[in-house]
mmCIF file of C-alpha atoms in Angstrom:
data_model
loop_
_atom_site.group_PDB
_atom_site.id
_atom_site.type_symbol
_atom_site.label_atom_id
_atom_site.label_comp_id
_atom_site.label_asym_id
_atom_site.label_seq_id
_atom_site.Cartn_x
_atom_site.Cartn_y
_atom_site.Cartn_z
ATOM 1 C CA UNK A 127 0.027 0.075 -0.089
ATOM 2 C CA UNK A 128 1.470 3.453 -1.256
ATOM 3 C CA UNK A 129 1.673 6.382 1.113
ATOM 4 C CA UNK A 130 -1.285 8.046 -0.414
ATOM 5 C CA UNK A 131 -3.410 5.110 -0.195
ATOM 6 C CA UNK A 132 -2.456 4.383 3.506
ATOM 7 C CA UNK A 133 -3.303 8.005 4.582
ATOM 8 C CA UNK A 134 -6.800 7.651 2.875
ATOM 9 C CA UNK A 135 -7.407 4.439 4.940
ATOM 10 C CA UNK A 136 -6.204 5.885 8.277
ATOM 11 C CA UNK A 137 -8.283 8.983 7.463
ATOM 12 C CA UNK A 138 -11.663 6.876 6.716
ATOM 13 C CA UNK A 139 -10.883 4.449 9.648
ATOM 14 C CA UNK A 140 -10.573 7.625 12.004
ATOM 15 C CA UNK A 141 -13.844 9.122 10.778
ATOM 16 C CA UNK A 142 -15.449 5.892 11.247
ATOM 17 C CA UNK A 143 -14.318 5.357 14.622
ATOM 18 C CA UNK A 144 -15.144 9.077 15.783
ATOM 19 C CA UNK A 145 -18.442 8.706 14.052
ATOM 20 C CA UNK A 146 -19.447 5.452 15.812
ATOM 21 C CA UNK A 147 -18.425 6.864 19.471
ATOM 22 C CA UNK A 148 -20.455 10.128 18.663
ATOM 23 C CA UNK A 149 -23.239 7.973 17.989
ATOM 24 C CA UNK A 150 -22.949 5.605 20.799
ATOM 25 C CA UNK A 151 -22.682 8.943 22.936
ATOM 26 C CA UNK A 152 -25.625 10.445 21.612
ATOM 27 C CA UNK A 153 -27.600 7.243 22.174
ATOM 28 C CA UNK A 154 -26.481 7.441 25.833
ATOM 29 C CA UNK A 155 -24.900 3.976 25.731
ATOM 30 C CA UNK A 156 -22.127 5.058 27.783
ATOM 31 C CA UNK A 157 -24.614 5.710 30.592
ATOM 32 C CA UNK A 158 -25.649 2.347 31.027
ATOM 33 C CA UNK A 159 -24.316 0.613 33.847
ATOM 34 C CA UNK A 160 -26.201 -2.754 34.115
ATOM 35 C CA UNK A 161 -28.316 -5.304 32.156
ATOM 36 C CA UNK A 162 -31.481 -4.077 33.487
ATOM 37 C CA UNK A 163 -30.738 -0.240 32.372
ATOM 38 C CA UNK A 164 -29.720 -1.933 28.834
ATOM 39 C CA UNK A 165 -32.806 -3.953 28.602
ATOM 40 C CA UNK A 166 -34.868 -0.955 29.171
ATOM 41 C CA UNK A 167 -32.696 1.028 26.771
ATOM 42 C CA UNK A 168 -32.918 -1.726 24.080
ATOM 43 C CA UNK A 169 -36.784 -2.140 24.589
ATOM 44 C CA UNK A 170 -37.551 1.519 23.973
ATOM 45 C CA UNK A 171 -36.499 0.757 20.009
ATOM 46 C CA UNK A 172 -39.597 -1.534 19.693
ATOM 47 C CA UNK A 173 -39.658 -3.746 16.597
ATOM 48 C CA UNK A 174 -36.272 -2.091 15.761
ATOM 49 C CA UNK A 175 -34.741 -3.698 18.994
ATOM 50 C CA UNK A 176 -32.939 -6.609 17.238
ATOM 51 C CA UNK A 177 -31.334 -4.596 14.591
ATOM 52 C CA UNK A 178 -30.291 -1.870 17.519
ATOM 53 C CA UNK A 179 -29.066 -4.680 19.501
ATOM 54 C CA UNK A 180 -26.658 -6.201 16.749
ATOM 55 C CA UNK A 181 -25.489 -3.024 15.750
ATOM 56 C CA UNK A 182 -24.655 -2.076 19.506
ATOM 57 C CA UNK A 183 -22.581 -5.186 19.872
ATOM 58 C CA UNK A 184 -20.829 -4.801 16.443
ATOM 59 C CA UNK A 185 -19.423 -1.484 17.686
ATOM 60 C CA UNK A 186 -18.526 -2.817 21.278
ATOM 61 C CA UNK A 187 -14.842 -2.973 20.214
ATOM 62 C CA UNK A 188 -14.700 0.512 19.516
ATOM 63 C CA UNK A 189 -15.489 1.474 23.201
ATOM 64 C CA UNK A 190 -14.379 -1.795 25.268
ATOM 65 C CA UNK A 191 -17.888 -1.816 26.617
ATOM 66 C CA UNK A 192 -18.314 -5.030 28.679
ATOM 67 C CA UNK A 193 -19.539 -7.759 26.154
ATOM 68 C CA UNK A 194 -21.092 -9.883 29.134
ATOM 69 C CA UNK A 195 -23.587 -6.946 30.039
ATOM 70 C CA UNK A 196 -24.979 -6.797 26.545
ATOM 71 C CA UNK A 197 -25.069 -10.698 26.606
ATOM 72 C CA UNK A 198 -26.951 -10.983 29.778
ATOM 73 C CA UNK A 199 -29.246 -8.036 28.747
ATOM 74 C CA UNK A 200 -30.129 -10.058 25.371
ATOM 75 C CA UNK A 201 -31.658 -12.719 27.515
ATOM 76 C CA UNK A 202 -33.684 -10.119 29.602
ATOM 77 C CA UNK A 203 -34.909 -8.730 26.425
ATOM 78 C CA UNK A 204 -35.277 -11.317 23.722
ATOM 79 C CA UNK A 205 -35.445 -14.618 25.961
ATOM 80 C CA UNK A 206 -33.008 -17.452 25.731
ATOM 81 C CA UNK A 207 -33.181 -18.643 21.942
ATOM 82 C CA UNK A 208 -33.698 -15.227 20.252
ATOM 83 C CA UNK A 209 -31.043 -13.705 22.601
ATOM 84 C CA UNK A 210 -28.656 -16.463 21.978
ATOM 85 C CA UNK A 211 -28.902 -15.990 18.073
ATOM 86 C CA UNK A 212 -28.721 -12.160 18.204
ATOM 87 C CA UNK A 213 -25.828 -12.136 20.341
ATOM 88 C CA UNK A 214 -23.859 -14.768 18.232
ATOM 89 C CA UNK A 215 -24.483 -12.285 15.166
ATOM 90 C CA UNK A 216 -23.403 -9.366 17.205
ATOM 91 C CA UNK A 217 -20.421 -11.071 18.684
ATOM 92 C CA UNK A 218 -19.126 -12.273 15.306
ATOM 93 C CA UNK A 219 -19.602 -8.900 13.639
ATOM 94 C CA UNK A 220 -17.932 -7.099 16.482
ATOM 95 C CA UNK A 221 -15.047 -9.935 16.058
ATOM 96 C CA UNK A 222 -14.952 -9.070 12.555
ATOM 97 C CA UNK A 223 -14.873 -5.512 13.093
ATOM 98 C CA UNK A 224 -11.807 -5.699 15.440
ATOM 99 C CA UNK A 225 -10.066 -8.041 13.269
ATOM 100 C CA UNK A 226 -10.143 -5.688 10.088
ATOM 101 C CA UNK A 227 -9.474 -2.607 12.090
ATOM 102 C CA UNK A 228 -6.139 -4.140 13.204
ATOM 103 C CA UNK A 229 -5.360 -5.446 9.678
ATOM 104 C CA UNK A 230 -5.792 -2.207 8.202
ATOM 105 C CA UNK A 231 -4.166 0.219 10.837
ATOM 106 C CA UNK A 232 -1.632 -1.991 12.390
ATOM 107 C CA UNK A 233 -0.093 -2.074 16.018
ATOM 108 C CA UNK A 234 0.479 1.603 16.553
ATOM 109 C CA UNK A 235 -3.184 2.499 15.653
ATOM 110 C CA UNK A 236 -4.607 -0.250 17.879
ATOM 111 C CA UNK A 237 -2.483 0.560 20.790
ATOM 112 C CA UNK A 238 -4.099 3.905 20.907
ATOM 113 C CA UNK A 239 -7.505 2.516 20.603
ATOM 114 C CA UNK A 240 -6.973 -0.020 23.502
ATOM 115 C CA UNK A 241 -4.992 2.544 25.567
ATOM 116 C CA UNK A 242 -3.144 -0.368 27.631
ATOM 117 C CA UNK A 243 -0.909 -3.217 27.241
ATOM 118 C CA UNK A 244 -2.221 -5.409 24.891
ATOM 119 C CA UNK A 245 -1.092 -9.025 23.228
ATOM 120 C CA UNK A 246 -0.728 -10.152 19.681
ATOM 121 C CA UNK A 247 -0.200 -13.649 18.419
ATOM 122 C CA UNK A 248 3.161 -14.987 17.178
ATOM 123 C CA UNK A 249 3.823 -15.668 13.490
ATOM 124 C CA UNK A 250 3.047 -19.330 13.890
ATOM 125 C CA UNK A 251 -0.653 -18.125 14.459
ATOM 126 C CA UNK A 252 -0.826 -18.668 10.617
ATOM 127 C CA UNK A 253 -0.375 -22.410 10.860
ATOM 128 C CA UNK A 254 -2.053 -23.162 14.102
ATOM 129 C CA UNK A 255 -4.491 -20.169 14.282
ATOM 130 C CA UNK A 256 -7.898 -22.232 14.253
ATOM 131 C CA UNK A 257 -6.862 -24.141 17.301
ATOM 132 C CA UNK A 258 -5.299 -21.241 19.201
ATOM 133 C CA UNK A 259 -8.236 -18.916 18.772
ATOM 134 C CA UNK A 260 -10.578 -21.850 19.633
ATOM 135 C CA UNK A 261 -8.932 -22.184 22.915
ATOM 136 C CA UNK A 262 -8.676 -18.530 23.768
ATOM 137 C CA UNK A 263 -12.639 -18.041 23.005
ATOM 138 C CA UNK A 264 -13.105 -20.836 25.314
ATOM 139 C CA UNK A 265 -11.656 -18.941 28.376
ATOM 140 C CA UNK A 266 -13.994 -16.049 29.054
ATOM 141 C CA UNK A 267 -11.483 -14.894 31.572
ATOM 142 C CA UNK A 268 -9.680 -13.333 28.530
ATOM 143 C CA UNK A 269 -10.878 -10.277 27.147
ATOM 144 C CA UNK A 270 -12.991 -10.800 23.752
ATOM 145 C CA UNK A 271 -12.282 -7.898 21.874
ATOM 146 C CA UNK A 272 -8.527 -7.750 22.842
ATOM 147 C CA UNK A 273 -8.182 -11.291 21.604
ATOM 148 C CA UNK A 274 -10.003 -10.054 18.291
ATOM 149 C CA UNK A 275 -7.528 -7.033 17.531
ATOM 150 C CA UNK A 276 -4.630 -9.234 18.423
ATOM 151 C CA UNK A 277 -5.678 -11.724 15.764
ATOM 152 C CA UNK A 278 -6.028 -8.937 13.396
ATOM 153 C CA UNK A 279 -2.200 -8.168 13.770
ATOM 154 C CA UNK A 280 -1.225 -11.715 13.137
ATOM 155 C CA UNK A 281 -1.090 -13.802 9.879
ATOM 156 C CA UNK A 282 -4.134 -15.632 10.647
ATOM 157 C CA UNK A 283 -6.549 -16.300 7.950
ATOM 158 C CA UNK A 284 -10.048 -14.640 8.435
ATOM 159 C CA UNK A 285 -11.698 -17.925 7.606
ATOM 160 C CA UNK A 286 -9.881 -19.647 10.366
ATOM 161 C CA UNK A 287 -10.288 -16.716 12.845
ATOM 162 C CA UNK A 288 -14.147 -16.338 12.368
ATOM 163 C CA UNK A 289 -15.038 -20.332 12.518
ATOM 164 C CA UNK A 290 -13.018 -20.673 15.701
ATOM 165 C CA UNK A 291 -14.616 -17.557 17.249
ATOM 166 C CA UNK A 292 -18.108 -19.082 16.210
ATOM 167 C CA UNK A 293 -17.482 -22.482 18.039
ATOM 168 C CA UNK A 294 -15.457 -21.190 20.880
ATOM 169 C CA UNK A 295 -18.057 -18.444 22.081
ATOM 170 C CA UNK A 296 -21.037 -20.947 22.020
ATOM 171 C CA UNK A 297 -20.702 -21.974 25.678
ATOM 172 C CA UNK A 298 -20.029 -18.478 27.134
ATOM 173 C CA UNK A 299 -22.712 -16.847 25.066
ATOM 174 C CA UNK A 300 -25.437 -19.541 25.970
ATOM 175 C CA UNK A 301 -24.476 -19.139 29.836
ATOM 176 C CA UNK A 302 -24.503 -15.319 29.787
ATOM 177 C CA UNK A 303 -27.847 -15.291 27.820
ATOM 178 C CA UNK A 304 -29.311 -17.969 29.882
ATOM 179 C CA UNK A 305 -28.498 -16.088 32.886
ATOM 180 C CA UNK A 306 -30.181 -13.064 31.651
ATOM 181 C CA UNK A 307 -33.287 -14.784 30.806
ATOM 182 C CA UNK A 308 -33.477 -16.501 34.201
ATOM 183 C CA UNK A 309 -32.744 -13.440 36.160
ATOM 184 C CA UNK A 310 -36.438 -12.014 35.612
ATOM 185 C CA UNK A 311 -37.192 -14.985 38.205
ATOM 186 C CA UNK A 312 -34.393 -14.609 40.796
ATOM 187 C CA UNK A 313 -36.192 -16.795 43.474
ATOM 188 C CA UNK A 314 -36.713 -19.833 40.845
ATOM 189 C CA UNK A 315 -34.602 -23.043 40.782
ATOM 190 C CA UNK A 316 -33.890 -22.120 36.917
ATOM 191 C CA UNK A 317 -32.279 -19.012 37.920
ATOM 192 C CA UNK A 318 -29.842 -21.028 40.485
ATOM 193 C CA UNK A 319 -29.110 -23.450 37.884
ATOM 194 C CA UNK A 320 -27.943 -20.499 35.587
ATOM 195 C CA UNK A 321 -25.749 -19.379 38.179
ATOM 196 C CA UNK A 322 -24.470 -22.694 38.792
ATOM 197 C CA UNK A 323 -23.562 -22.947 34.959
ATOM 198 C CA UNK A 324 -22.029 -19.475 35.009
ATOM 199 C CA UNK A 325 -19.827 -21.027 37.955
ATOM 200 C CA UNK A 326 -18.898 -24.188 35.978
ATOM 201 C CA UNK A 327 -18.103 -21.779 33.027
ATOM 202 C CA UNK A 328 -15.542 -19.619 34.936
ATOM 203 C CA UNK A 329 -14.112 -22.870 36.922
ATOM 204 C CA UNK A 330 -13.532 -24.511 33.622
ATOM 205 C CA UNK A 331 -11.900 -21.478 31.913
ATOM 206 C CA UNK A 332 -9.601 -21.105 34.893
ATOM 207 C CA UNK A 333 -8.397 -24.910 34.790
ATOM 208 C CA UNK A 334 -8.129 -24.490 30.840
ATOM 209 C CA UNK A 335 -6.036 -21.239 31.525
ATOM 210 C CA UNK A 336 -3.986 -23.259 33.924
ATOM 211 C CA UNK A 337 -3.706 -26.260 31.795
ATOM 212 C CA UNK A 338 -2.643 -24.281 28.611
ATOM 213 C CA UNK A 339 0.161 -21.718 29.140
ATOM 214 C CA UNK A 340 -1.704 -18.799 27.024
ATOM 215 C CA UNK A 341 1.471 -16.664 27.297
ATOM 216 C CA UNK A 342 3.306 -19.244 25.043
ATOM 217 C CA UNK A 343 0.718 -18.539 22.603
ATOM 218 C CA UNK A 344 1.360 -14.890 22.502
ATOM 219 C CA UNK A 345 3.858 -12.090 22.180
ATOM 220 C CA UNK A 346 3.643 -9.282 24.614
ATOM 221 C CA UNK A 347 3.697 -5.791 23.318
ATOM 222 C CA UNK A 348 4.200 -2.853 25.937
ATOM 223 C CA UNK A 349 2.362 0.024 25.307
#
C-alpha cells in the first residue's frame, strides 16, 4: 500500500471511529451501567430492538464496553433462543470489525484504541491459528475484543479466525444469555441453575487457562 492510499485508509478509519463513538454517545450507551438498564434502553426501540442490539454489539470493540453486560441483557429482552442467536450474530460482527481494524491500521493504531498493554500472536498463528483462537475463545476470563484485535495483527486467515470464534463462544454466550433470561425470576430453581452454569463456565475456564500456557501462544507488546 503506497503512502497516499495508507493516509486515505487512516483517514476513513479515523472518521468511522469518531463517528461511531459520537453516535454511541448520543444514544446514551455510555450511561448504561447494568443489564437491567440496557434492557430498558433496547426495549425502547420496539420492533427495531434486534437490529439496534446487533449494531451496538458490533460497535462494542470501539468502546471496550463489557460484552457480558450486553449478552446478559439480551436474555432479559429477547429470551434465551432469540437472545442467543442475536448475540452470536453481534459477537461475530464485532469480532470481524476488530479483526479488520487491526489488519488495516496496524499495531500503533490499535495501541491507541486500547490504551493499555495488549497482546498479539506469534507468526506461528498463521499455521495453528484455528486451534489457538478456539482455545482462547473458550476462556471468557480473557478479553474478547483484545483477542480479536490481536488476531488481526497476526497472519491468521480470517476464515480460520471467524470459524474458531463461532465455535468457541457458544458456551459463554449460552451461559450469559441464559442467566439474563432466568434473572427475571431470581427466586426460581432455573435461576440458581443458571448461576451454577456460570460458575462452571468460569471454573472450567480457569483450569483451561492453567492447563494451557496462554503466554506461550502470544507475544507481549508494552504500550
